[in-house]
XYZ file of C-alpha atoms in Angstrom:
666
model
C -21.896 27.900 1.897
C -23.369 26.566 -1.321
C -26.975 25.520 -0.740
C -27.509 21.748 -0.578
C -30.556 21.997 -2.845
C -33.252 19.362 -3.416
C -32.674 15.631 -3.703
C -32.874 13.972 -7.097
C -36.549 12.994 -7.556
C -35.784 9.709 -9.374
C -35.170 6.433 -7.502
C -31.461 5.628 -7.121
C -31.327 2.281 -8.930
C -27.695 2.351 -10.035
C -24.986 0.750 -7.927
C -22.785 3.249 -6.063
C -19.647 4.417 -7.822
C -17.050 1.654 -7.910
C -13.989 3.713 -7.010
C -13.643 1.745 -3.745
C -13.956 -1.699 -5.316
C -10.834 -3.861 -5.264
C -10.360 -5.142 -8.790
C -7.324 -7.269 -7.930
C -5.010 -7.574 -4.938
C -1.429 -6.773 -5.854
C 1.371 -8.759 -4.218
C 0.582 -10.568 -0.981
C -3.013 -11.746 -0.672
C -5.047 -10.218 2.156
C -5.571 -12.354 5.279
C -8.632 -14.658 5.163
C -10.769 -12.537 7.499
C -10.052 -9.399 5.462
C -10.721 -11.205 2.177
C -14.035 -12.437 3.541
C -15.089 -8.976 4.702
C -14.011 -7.414 1.408
C -16.674 -9.554 -0.281
C -19.323 -9.227 2.433
C -22.584 -7.523 1.441
C -21.557 -4.702 -0.918
C -24.379 -2.336 -1.818
C -26.419 -3.086 -4.939
C -27.816 0.447 -4.907
C -28.253 3.297 -2.438
C -31.969 2.598 -2.053
C -33.918 3.638 -0.053
C -32.004 6.931 -0.028
C -32.024 9.298 -2.989
C -29.241 11.030 -4.842
C -28.455 14.414 -3.291
C -27.243 16.364 -6.328
C -29.215 19.609 -6.288
C -26.308 21.796 -5.129
C -24.139 24.188 -7.109
C -21.028 26.267 -6.498
C -22.621 29.632 -5.758
C -21.451 30.217 -2.181
C -22.992 32.844 0.042
C -22.590 33.876 3.655
C -24.897 31.525 5.524
C -26.010 31.131 9.129
C -25.822 27.549 10.405
C -27.149 26.109 13.629
C -24.202 25.163 15.842
C -23.959 23.388 19.178
C -20.929 24.203 21.325
C -19.551 22.139 24.183
C -16.542 23.340 26.139
C -14.550 23.157 29.325
C -11.637 25.288 30.463
C -9.293 23.576 27.947
C -11.239 22.746 24.772
C -14.153 24.054 22.741
C -15.897 21.823 20.193
C -18.341 23.247 17.634
C -20.823 20.781 16.140
C -23.119 21.246 13.128
C -26.211 19.088 13.818
C -27.829 19.964 10.496
C -24.828 18.673 8.525
C -24.360 15.128 9.762
C -23.278 16.159 13.259
C -19.903 17.280 11.859
C -17.433 18.649 14.420
C -16.482 21.806 12.569
C -13.882 23.028 15.048
C -11.865 21.725 18.002
C -10.137 24.681 19.621
C -7.426 24.267 22.271
C -7.745 27.261 24.579
C -4.334 27.274 26.360
C -2.411 27.425 23.085
C -5.038 29.132 20.930
C -4.602 26.376 18.322
C -7.240 24.926 16.030
C -6.614 21.180 16.098
C -8.633 20.339 12.974
C -8.647 21.493 9.393
C -11.452 24.017 9.699
C -12.788 24.611 6.212
C -13.873 28.245 5.729
C -16.556 27.095 3.263
C -19.194 24.377 3.081
C -18.910 23.342 -0.563
C -20.839 20.165 -1.368
C -19.164 17.748 -3.743
C -20.047 14.266 -4.985
C -18.121 12.135 -2.489
C -20.880 10.730 -0.282
C -22.620 7.499 -1.224
C -25.643 9.589 -2.195
C -23.774 12.635 -3.473
C -23.415 15.768 -1.348
C -20.491 15.814 1.098
C -18.086 18.532 2.221
C -14.572 18.536 3.612
C -13.196 19.543 6.988
C -13.625 18.709 10.674
C -14.586 15.320 12.118
C -17.309 13.290 10.412
C -19.113 10.089 11.384
C -19.400 7.593 8.538
C -21.852 4.730 8.877
C -23.587 2.537 6.306
C -21.258 1.189 3.624
C -17.883 1.869 2.055
C -17.707 5.598 1.427
C -18.903 8.789 3.063
C -22.268 8.380 4.752
C -25.555 9.355 3.117
C -26.067 11.538 6.214
C -23.093 13.814 5.386
C -25.382 16.761 4.646
C -28.459 15.646 6.594
C -29.791 16.748 9.984
C -29.335 14.502 13.023
C -31.313 14.432 16.246
C -29.420 16.143 19.072
C -30.079 16.551 22.784
C -28.524 17.181 26.198
C -27.881 13.999 28.188
C -26.342 13.433 31.648
C -22.616 12.635 31.447
C -20.678 10.120 33.581
C -18.786 12.874 35.436
C -21.981 14.607 36.570
C -21.947 17.152 33.759
C -23.698 16.983 30.399
C -23.105 15.233 27.109
C -24.245 16.188 23.625
C -25.967 13.195 22.039
C -26.369 12.881 18.265
C -28.461 10.048 16.840
C -30.303 8.913 13.731
C -31.663 5.934 11.834
C -29.200 4.883 9.113
C -31.352 3.717 6.202
C -28.880 1.782 4.023
C -28.503 -0.873 6.714
C -31.634 -0.029 8.751
C -29.767 0.596 12.011
C -29.966 3.184 14.801
C -26.734 4.739 16.042
C -25.649 7.379 18.526
C -22.611 9.587 19.123
C -22.139 11.020 22.647
C -19.654 13.891 23.079
C -18.476 15.339 26.382
C -15.604 17.251 27.926
C -14.829 16.418 31.567
C -13.520 19.389 33.555
C -9.785 19.956 33.267
C -9.173 17.513 30.420
C -7.484 18.270 27.105
C -9.459 15.512 25.379
C -12.890 15.356 23.829
C -14.510 12.018 24.646
C -16.769 10.434 22.043
C -18.873 7.375 22.878
C -20.348 5.580 19.853
C -22.959 2.824 19.762
C -24.515 1.013 16.783
C -27.439 -1.307 17.548
C -28.998 -4.089 15.508
C -32.609 -4.509 16.674
C -33.371 -7.037 13.924
C -33.610 -10.830 14.199
C -30.904 -11.270 11.549
C -27.247 -10.363 11.147
C -26.568 -7.005 9.490
C -23.399 -5.732 7.752
C -21.924 -2.695 9.493
C -19.432 -0.040 8.458
C -17.989 2.780 10.563
C -15.115 5.206 10.080
C -14.526 8.417 12.021
C -12.756 10.792 9.598
C -10.713 13.740 10.832
C -9.405 16.420 8.484
C -6.062 17.839 9.636
C -3.937 20.675 8.216
C -1.366 19.549 5.673
C 1.940 21.074 4.629
C 5.384 19.850 3.621
C 6.322 19.224 7.271
C 3.147 17.449 8.436
C 3.783 13.843 9.463
C 1.160 11.236 10.317
C 2.187 8.533 12.773
C 0.539 5.306 13.910
C 1.845 2.164 15.652
C 2.458 0.110 12.487
C 5.311 -1.252 10.380
C 3.096 -2.029 7.379
C 0.009 -0.662 5.670
C -2.477 -1.718 3.030
C -2.279 0.757 0.153
C -5.376 1.392 -1.932
C -5.367 3.865 -4.800
C -7.728 4.787 -7.581
C -6.172 2.067 -9.740
C -8.390 -0.120 -7.479
C -5.625 -2.428 -6.311
C -4.932 -3.361 -2.699
C -1.338 -4.115 -1.758
C 0.759 -4.354 1.360
C 3.510 -1.736 1.669
C 6.097 -0.978 4.337
C 5.780 2.058 6.601
C 7.089 4.727 6.375
C 8.859 4.345 2.990
C 7.633 2.694 -0.176
C 8.789 3.186 -3.758
C 11.486 5.583 -2.614
C 9.327 8.076 -0.723
C 8.251 8.567 2.882
C 4.479 8.152 2.661
C 3.829 9.309 6.236
C 4.225 12.844 4.895
C 0.988 13.522 2.947
C 2.793 15.492 0.255
C 5.185 12.584 -0.277
C 2.631 10.979 -2.585
C 1.728 12.230 -6.041
C -1.773 10.795 -6.352
C -4.655 10.467 -3.900
C -4.345 7.259 -1.895
C -5.398 5.406 1.256
C -2.907 3.877 3.695
C -4.632 1.475 6.082
C -2.194 0.843 8.908
C -1.831 -2.775 10.033
C -1.700 -2.404 13.809
C -0.172 -5.389 15.632
C -2.423 -7.450 17.888
C -2.616 -5.880 21.332
C -1.191 -2.522 20.226
C -2.887 0.577 21.553
C -4.959 2.045 18.673
C -3.990 5.646 17.925
C -3.059 7.978 15.071
C -1.524 11.451 15.198
C -0.855 14.307 12.778
C 2.049 16.504 13.922
C 3.685 19.583 12.406
C 7.356 20.514 12.091
C 7.410 21.443 15.803
C 5.988 18.057 16.800
C 2.593 19.533 17.721
C -0.842 18.617 16.467
C -3.796 16.290 17.019
C -3.891 12.736 18.336
C -6.861 10.378 18.180
C -7.077 7.204 20.246
C -9.807 4.772 21.230
C -10.710 1.601 23.027
C -9.927 -1.627 21.212
C -13.416 -1.778 19.678
C -12.255 0.613 16.946
C -9.009 -1.009 15.710
C -8.621 0.398 12.178
C -6.405 3.395 11.409
C -5.880 5.125 8.098
C -4.176 8.050 6.392
C -5.823 9.528 3.296
C -3.708 11.863 1.165
C -4.623 13.986 -1.806
C -1.019 13.941 -2.938
C 1.131 16.652 -4.469
C 0.114 16.036 -8.099
C -1.952 18.303 -10.290
C -5.248 16.463 -9.789
C -4.933 16.280 -5.999
C -4.240 19.993 -5.788
C -7.187 20.650 -8.132
C -9.538 18.681 -5.895
C -8.285 20.522 -2.823
C -9.056 23.879 -4.437
C -12.443 22.529 -5.578
C -13.452 21.670 -2.012
C -12.373 24.822 -0.214
C -11.694 28.523 -0.713
C -8.831 30.058 -2.723
C -5.702 30.726 -0.726
C -6.376 28.231 2.055
C -4.023 25.407 2.935
C -4.593 21.813 2.064
C -5.582 18.959 4.327
C -5.153 15.240 4.861
C -7.409 12.839 6.773
C -6.603 10.606 9.708
C -9.278 8.029 10.304
C -10.378 5.244 12.633
C -12.677 2.342 11.810
C -14.228 -0.997 12.709
C -12.094 -3.007 10.260
C -8.524 -2.841 8.978
C -9.675 -1.223 5.730
C -12.636 0.850 4.578
C -13.297 -1.720 1.879
C -14.752 -4.178 4.402
C -18.106 -4.612 6.113
C -18.331 -6.297 9.521
C -21.231 -8.565 10.595
C -23.275 -7.437 13.597
C -25.279 -10.234 15.174
C -29.048 -10.106 15.611
C -30.045 -7.913 18.587
C -26.376 -7.128 19.167
C -24.428 -3.886 19.304
C -21.002 -2.401 18.681
C -19.746 0.307 21.027
C -16.448 2.019 21.788
C -14.952 5.260 23.088
C -12.764 7.686 21.133
C -10.677 10.578 22.423
C -9.400 13.610 20.475
C -6.923 16.141 21.789
C -3.626 18.014 21.390
C -0.254 16.306 21.533
C 3.289 17.661 21.560
C 6.347 15.429 21.110
C 10.066 15.983 20.497
C 10.226 17.250 16.899
C 13.656 15.725 16.357
C 12.242 12.304 17.181
C 8.975 12.842 15.297
C 10.783 13.773 12.094
C 13.832 11.586 12.559
C 14.896 8.834 10.191
C 14.259 6.128 12.793
C 10.568 5.230 12.368
C 10.436 3.089 15.496
C 11.866 5.933 17.566
C 9.373 8.388 16.084
C 6.442 6.120 16.917
C 7.728 5.457 20.399
C 8.167 9.172 21.094
C 4.543 9.857 20.192
C 3.192 6.852 22.073
C 5.147 7.790 25.197
C 3.736 11.321 25.107
C 0.237 9.938 24.580
C 0.669 7.545 27.514
C 1.795 10.420 29.732
C -1.008 12.726 28.574
C -3.869 10.224 28.353
C -3.052 6.749 29.707
C -4.669 3.809 27.963
C -6.315 2.721 31.216
C -7.956 6.131 31.533
C -9.658 5.682 28.156
C -10.863 2.216 29.155
C -12.182 3.582 32.463
C -14.003 6.397 30.668
C -15.597 3.857 28.338
C -16.766 1.702 31.250
C -18.158 4.798 32.976
C -19.988 5.901 29.821
C -21.731 2.623 28.971
C -24.465 2.898 31.669
C -25.186 6.417 30.439
C -25.667 5.344 26.810
C -29.276 4.435 27.702
C -30.018 7.680 29.545
C -32.998 9.528 28.108
C -32.297 12.958 26.592
C -33.041 15.913 28.865
C -33.558 18.613 26.254
C -33.961 18.249 22.488
C -31.606 20.609 20.649
C -32.057 19.567 17.005
C -34.340 17.255 15.043
C -33.389 14.714 12.386
C -35.647 12.695 10.096
C -38.862 10.794 10.741
C -37.616 7.495 9.316
C -36.574 6.130 12.707
C -40.025 6.887 14.090
C -41.582 5.040 11.147
C -39.455 1.953 11.829
C -40.326 2.070 15.517
C -44.017 2.351 14.592
C -43.666 -0.693 12.335
C -41.693 -2.966 14.676
C -42.473 -1.580 18.154
C -38.807 -1.486 19.144
C -37.724 -0.056 22.505
C -34.441 1.824 21.961
C -33.370 3.409 25.268
C -31.326 6.558 24.847
C -32.325 7.183 21.230
C -36.029 8.053 21.127
C -37.566 8.356 17.676
C -40.620 10.399 18.568
C -43.871 10.194 16.624
C -43.768 13.995 16.390
C -40.925 13.636 13.860
C -43.158 11.773 11.374
C -43.835 13.977 8.360
C -45.233 14.024 4.848
C -42.588 11.599 3.533
C -43.630 8.957 6.050
C -47.405 9.527 5.797
C -48.187 7.061 2.951
C -46.244 4.363 4.771
C -48.121 4.951 8.007
C -51.283 4.418 5.975
C -49.881 1.113 4.710
C -49.058 0.089 8.295
C -52.477 0.999 9.654
C -54.722 -0.097 6.793
C -52.674 -2.584 4.797
C -53.049 -0.404 1.705
C -51.086 2.397 0.050
C -53.022 5.470 -1.107
C -54.624 4.576 -4.436
C -53.174 7.395 -6.544
C -50.385 6.674 -9.022
C -46.791 6.885 -7.765
C -45.157 10.279 -7.566
C -41.468 11.021 -6.994
C -40.389 10.620 -3.399
C -38.480 8.500 -0.891
C -39.732 5.072 0.134
C -38.674 2.204 2.424
C -37.511 -0.984 0.673
C -36.519 -3.446 3.414
C -37.845 -7.013 3.513
C -40.430 -6.064 6.155
C -41.883 -3.360 3.918
C -41.709 -5.662 0.916
C -43.868 -8.154 2.832
C -46.428 -5.421 3.531
C -46.493 -4.386 -0.118
C -46.928 -7.980 -1.276
C -49.986 -8.259 0.997
C -51.550 -4.994 -0.200
C -54.183 -4.774 -2.943
C -52.428 -4.480 -6.327
C -52.383 -1.034 -7.851
C -50.022 1.408 -9.572
C -48.309 2.667 -6.408
C -48.096 -0.781 -4.790
C -46.570 -2.448 -7.864
C -44.107 0.411 -8.449
C -42.867 0.404 -4.854
C -42.814 -3.385 -4.724
C -40.495 -3.266 -7.728
C -38.157 -0.917 -5.856
C -38.071 -3.292 -2.875
C -37.378 -6.281 -5.125
C -34.630 -4.394 -6.963
C -33.062 -3.488 -3.618
C -33.096 -7.181 -2.621
C -31.314 -8.155 -5.847
C -34.369 -9.817 -7.422
C -34.230 -7.844 -10.637
C -36.426 -10.145 -12.711
C -39.264 -9.799 -10.198
C -38.712 -6.038 -10.058
C -39.118 -5.781 -13.822
C -42.331 -7.805 -13.660
C -43.685 -5.518 -10.911
C -42.911 -2.407 -12.949
C -44.570 -3.955 -16.003
C -47.680 -4.571 -13.872
C -47.506 -0.981 -12.592
C -47.616 0.183 -16.225
C -50.631 -2.007 -16.855
C -52.310 -0.294 -13.881
C -51.625 3.098 -15.480
C -48.729 4.128 -13.229
C -47.029 6.149 -15.982
C -43.606 7.751 -15.965
C -41.731 6.297 -12.999
C -42.041 2.602 -13.955
C -40.901 3.523 -17.476
C -37.803 5.102 -15.994
C -37.117 2.049 -13.833
C -37.541 -0.339 -16.771
C -35.232 1.813 -18.885
C -32.513 1.701 -16.220
C -32.945 -2.051 -15.781
C -32.511 -2.638 -19.518
C -29.554 -0.266 -19.732
C -27.773 -2.024 -16.864
C -28.506 -5.375 -18.527
C -26.766 -4.173 -21.704
C -29.993 -3.927 -23.736
C -29.092 -0.490 -25.085
C -31.668 -0.402 -27.867
C -34.556 -1.394 -25.624
C -33.309 1.007 -22.934
C -33.275 3.857 -25.456
C -36.853 3.002 -26.442
C -37.970 3.027 -22.803
C -36.170 6.294 -22.086
C -37.777 7.880 -25.139
C -41.233 6.714 -24.061
C -40.604 7.839 -20.483
C -39.353 11.226 -21.678
C -42.585 11.809 -23.583
C -44.560 10.828 -20.477
C -42.627 13.279 -18.266
C -43.043 16.105 -20.798
C -46.814 15.515 -20.919
C -47.075 15.409 -17.139
C -44.992 18.570 -16.743
C -47.330 20.365 -19.185
C -50.451 19.601 -17.134
C -52.871 22.478 -16.595
C -52.991 21.544 -12.911
C -50.012 23.248 -11.219
C -49.966 20.698 -8.399
C -49.735 17.875 -10.941
C -47.188 19.611 -13.173
C -44.780 20.807 -10.478
C -43.139 17.495 -9.474
C -42.703 16.431 -13.099
C -41.041 19.718 -14.034
C -38.504 18.860 -11.345
C -38.174 15.337 -12.771
C -37.530 16.466 -16.354
C -33.867 17.564 -16.060
C -33.017 14.570 -13.876
C -34.645 12.256 -16.436
C -32.810 13.850 -19.379
C -29.510 13.581 -17.551
C -30.027 9.812 -17.129
C -31.443 9.227 -20.594
C -28.821 10.886 -22.806
C -25.946 8.453 -22.063
C -28.316 5.567 -22.849
C -29.364 7.126 -26.145
C -25.738 7.796 -27.078
C -24.882 4.178 -26.286
C -27.644 3.166 -28.713
C -26.266 5.618 -31.336
C -29.323 7.867 -31.180
C -27.609 11.226 -30.921
C -30.445 13.118 -32.620
C -32.935 11.817 -30.065
C -30.561 12.895 -27.288
C -30.361 16.376 -28.850
C -34.174 16.612 -28.840
C -34.210 15.817 -25.115
C -31.665 18.541 -24.403
C -33.741 21.021 -26.395
C -36.736 20.339 -24.130
C -34.929 21.826 -21.141
C -35.087 25.491 -20.223
C -32.125 27.715 -21.183
C -31.152 27.972 -17.501
C -31.106 24.176 -17.174
C -29.076 23.733 -20.367
C -26.551 26.269 -19.056
C -25.651 24.004 -16.124
C -22.262 22.316 -16.292
C -23.614 18.765 -16.434
C -25.790 19.602 -19.436
C -22.980 21.534 -21.126
C -20.918 18.351 -20.967
C -23.825 16.284 -22.301
C -24.272 18.787 -25.128
C -20.597 18.353 -26.056
C -20.984 14.573 -26.058
C -24.071 14.806 -28.259
C -22.320 17.101 -30.729
C -19.366 14.728 -30.885
C -21.708 11.803 -31.561
C -23.340 13.849 -34.348
C -19.956 14.292 -36.009
C -19.490 17.926 -34.933
C -16.268 17.832 -32.864
C -15.358 21.489 -33.407
C -18.634 22.650 -31.902
C -18.125 20.184 -29.050
C -14.653 21.627 -28.441
C -16.080 25.150 -28.358
C -18.130 24.206 -25.304
C -14.953 23.188 -23.476
C -13.144 26.324 -24.659
C -15.958 28.518 -23.336
C -15.558 26.802 -19.960
C -17.972 25.106 -17.574
C -18.009 23.452 -14.171
C -19.811 20.296 -13.097
C -20.710 20.947 -9.469
C -21.524 17.290 -8.782
C -18.568 15.664 -10.533
C -18.234 12.234 -8.935
C -15.126 11.221 -7.022
C -12.928 9.281 -9.462
C -15.081 10.167 -12.489
C -12.944 10.692 -15.600
C -15.749 11.786 -17.915
C -14.248 15.253 -18.395
C -10.844 14.010 -19.518
C -12.361 11.139 -21.515
C -14.642 13.502 -23.447
C -11.877 16.046 -23.993
C -9.563 13.455 -25.518
C -12.351 11.863 -27.567
C -12.980 15.277 -29.124
C -9.248 15.822 -29.631
C -8.845 12.436 -31.335
C -11.653 13.194 -33.760
C -10.201 16.632 -34.505
C -6.832 15.056 -35.305
C -8.217 12.080 -37.223
C -10.825 13.980 -39.231
C -12.949 11.390 -41.015
C -10.216 8.779 -40.720
C -9.764 5.967 -38.205
C -8.483 6.603 -34.690
C -5.466 4.422 -33.969
C -2.770 4.505 -31.294
C -0.698 7.033 -33.226
C -3.699 9.322 -33.663
C -4.506 9.097 -29.953
C -0.907 9.955 -29.042
C -0.939 12.974 -31.381
C -4.241 14.130 -29.893
C -2.793 14.062 -26.368
C 0.329 15.909 -27.465
C -1.466 18.575 -29.518
C -4.461 19.022 -27.187
C -3.257 18.763 -23.566
C -6.026 18.675 -20.986
C -6.522 22.119 -19.370
C -5.986 22.196 -15.629
C -9.578 23.261 -14.993
C -10.717 19.842 -16.276
C -8.020 17.798 -14.518
C -9.693 15.660 -11.864
C -8.084 12.279 -12.579
C -7.122 10.576 -9.336
C -4.797 7.916 -10.741
C -1.783 7.819 -13.057
C -2.828 8.852 -16.546
C -1.107 5.908 -18.228
C -3.762 3.641 -16.662
C -6.698 5.929 -17.465
């Protein structure tokens, strides 16, 4: 495992990456309900969470806490400290691993807040993308199960939407299926947007086929278009075979009304994993990396050399992952999922007749796990969803306890104990109890930003910390003008570096590149002074802020054509910090902006890796070709002919190939 590392100390003001935004439907327009949910409450930022980007790629043998549940047929291994991920689902009679079991935990920038890793079964809640809890601990406990045995309950407070959720896992005696009961509750007095997808990584090879009860699917690729395609074949290839696609893509299956929801991944012998659920989880999806160079590069990036690839079969609350679903005030969503082995006639599974292939799988599923049995298990589980835990097995965060302390909610089955409150929650408990935040200036750290906390901050006595945090809450609510005014007041109160950073980001996002560069320069000087304090306790947090600040500031300075100022910021970092891949790339961009393309190219030729390269980010290829174009053009203009020559004479090395869409659209 590569260590997760610390969270980014700066507030996450930027909108999440837009790789999942539909820029334009292609072909038939989506149905009205889908179109409405595609537009419903997208995130403006990932506040109150922070970016989790402190990991690298230095993997070492690591002990992880694991919780194991098993019967005489199945054994499930769960990692409570890593989002409650089911790492393994082992079928004892056949000795088969039903999931793609990644031999490494290699964080990569795929979660909404950064760190995520591939493999197993993950629980995604919050907003479009992988959950911010991908690499976070969940609460876990033993709970009585409907059959008289025990369940493993996982639960947490999801902070993007301010909702509690739970996942109950149990294995009745003699069954080949893992049952998973899921509940999301809205304790608020207002409607809340909800997102849920259960993602299962399955082994992939040339003979793997994914089947679901659908004739059509909604295709979404990294060109950011959504279009309806037939299943199984489109554009001359059978897309139900993951390697039948060249580029990474999503296929959201359009299940007919009343159809039993299921999806299966089967090998050349017709054996593999099937997932089914009650009707409360109607969405089904296949994600493929594709057989192209970039997809293979990403697969190697996420796992260990020499291991096979994987695809994902998924199940969600909506037809696509691009939608959010409204959950009424004081309401809840709940459903039951089942995961287990399935074997069907391989001739039918891989035959040319798609209807026959689907029917063969559905008939085997009906014989192995009848639909009525899943419904009965769900009905039996519901009364147990409120059962109090018997024995705590793992502990998550204290944010749920803070929300319970604020609102006094009673949440049977998912206790958020006061004992979980820690240092991160302490200033906010003070605000609750006294109406005031501690008087000291703001320091880097997490903070709540919901409307309830905004109201408390607005009632508190003005001061540097109050005005800074009030600005964060206003920014989160979309009131950016008020946020800027709050940060200006925080500066007037002597708050220092953090409001300067926030104002710089606000101006950069608004397109005021010159003003943003001024703010970043002023903020940089503030951070450097604070990091040089003679008081170690004062200096320590700002030394951690410095590289994060420089990383954010340099693109803004380059946009304002201040390459020399950007170079001065890089020089302020330690040699070890400058040696990191992200700063090697920034150094190349600065050199290019200074008119030194050969030196910029030398950095690429020496080689570097960006551990936290964002999903869909094309900065590596863009910078490579920008350098190549300047090398070809010399001091002359760069026109279409020059760009074409640069691509022909300086092909992108495979180590920098992470583009997830056709290059002619890049």
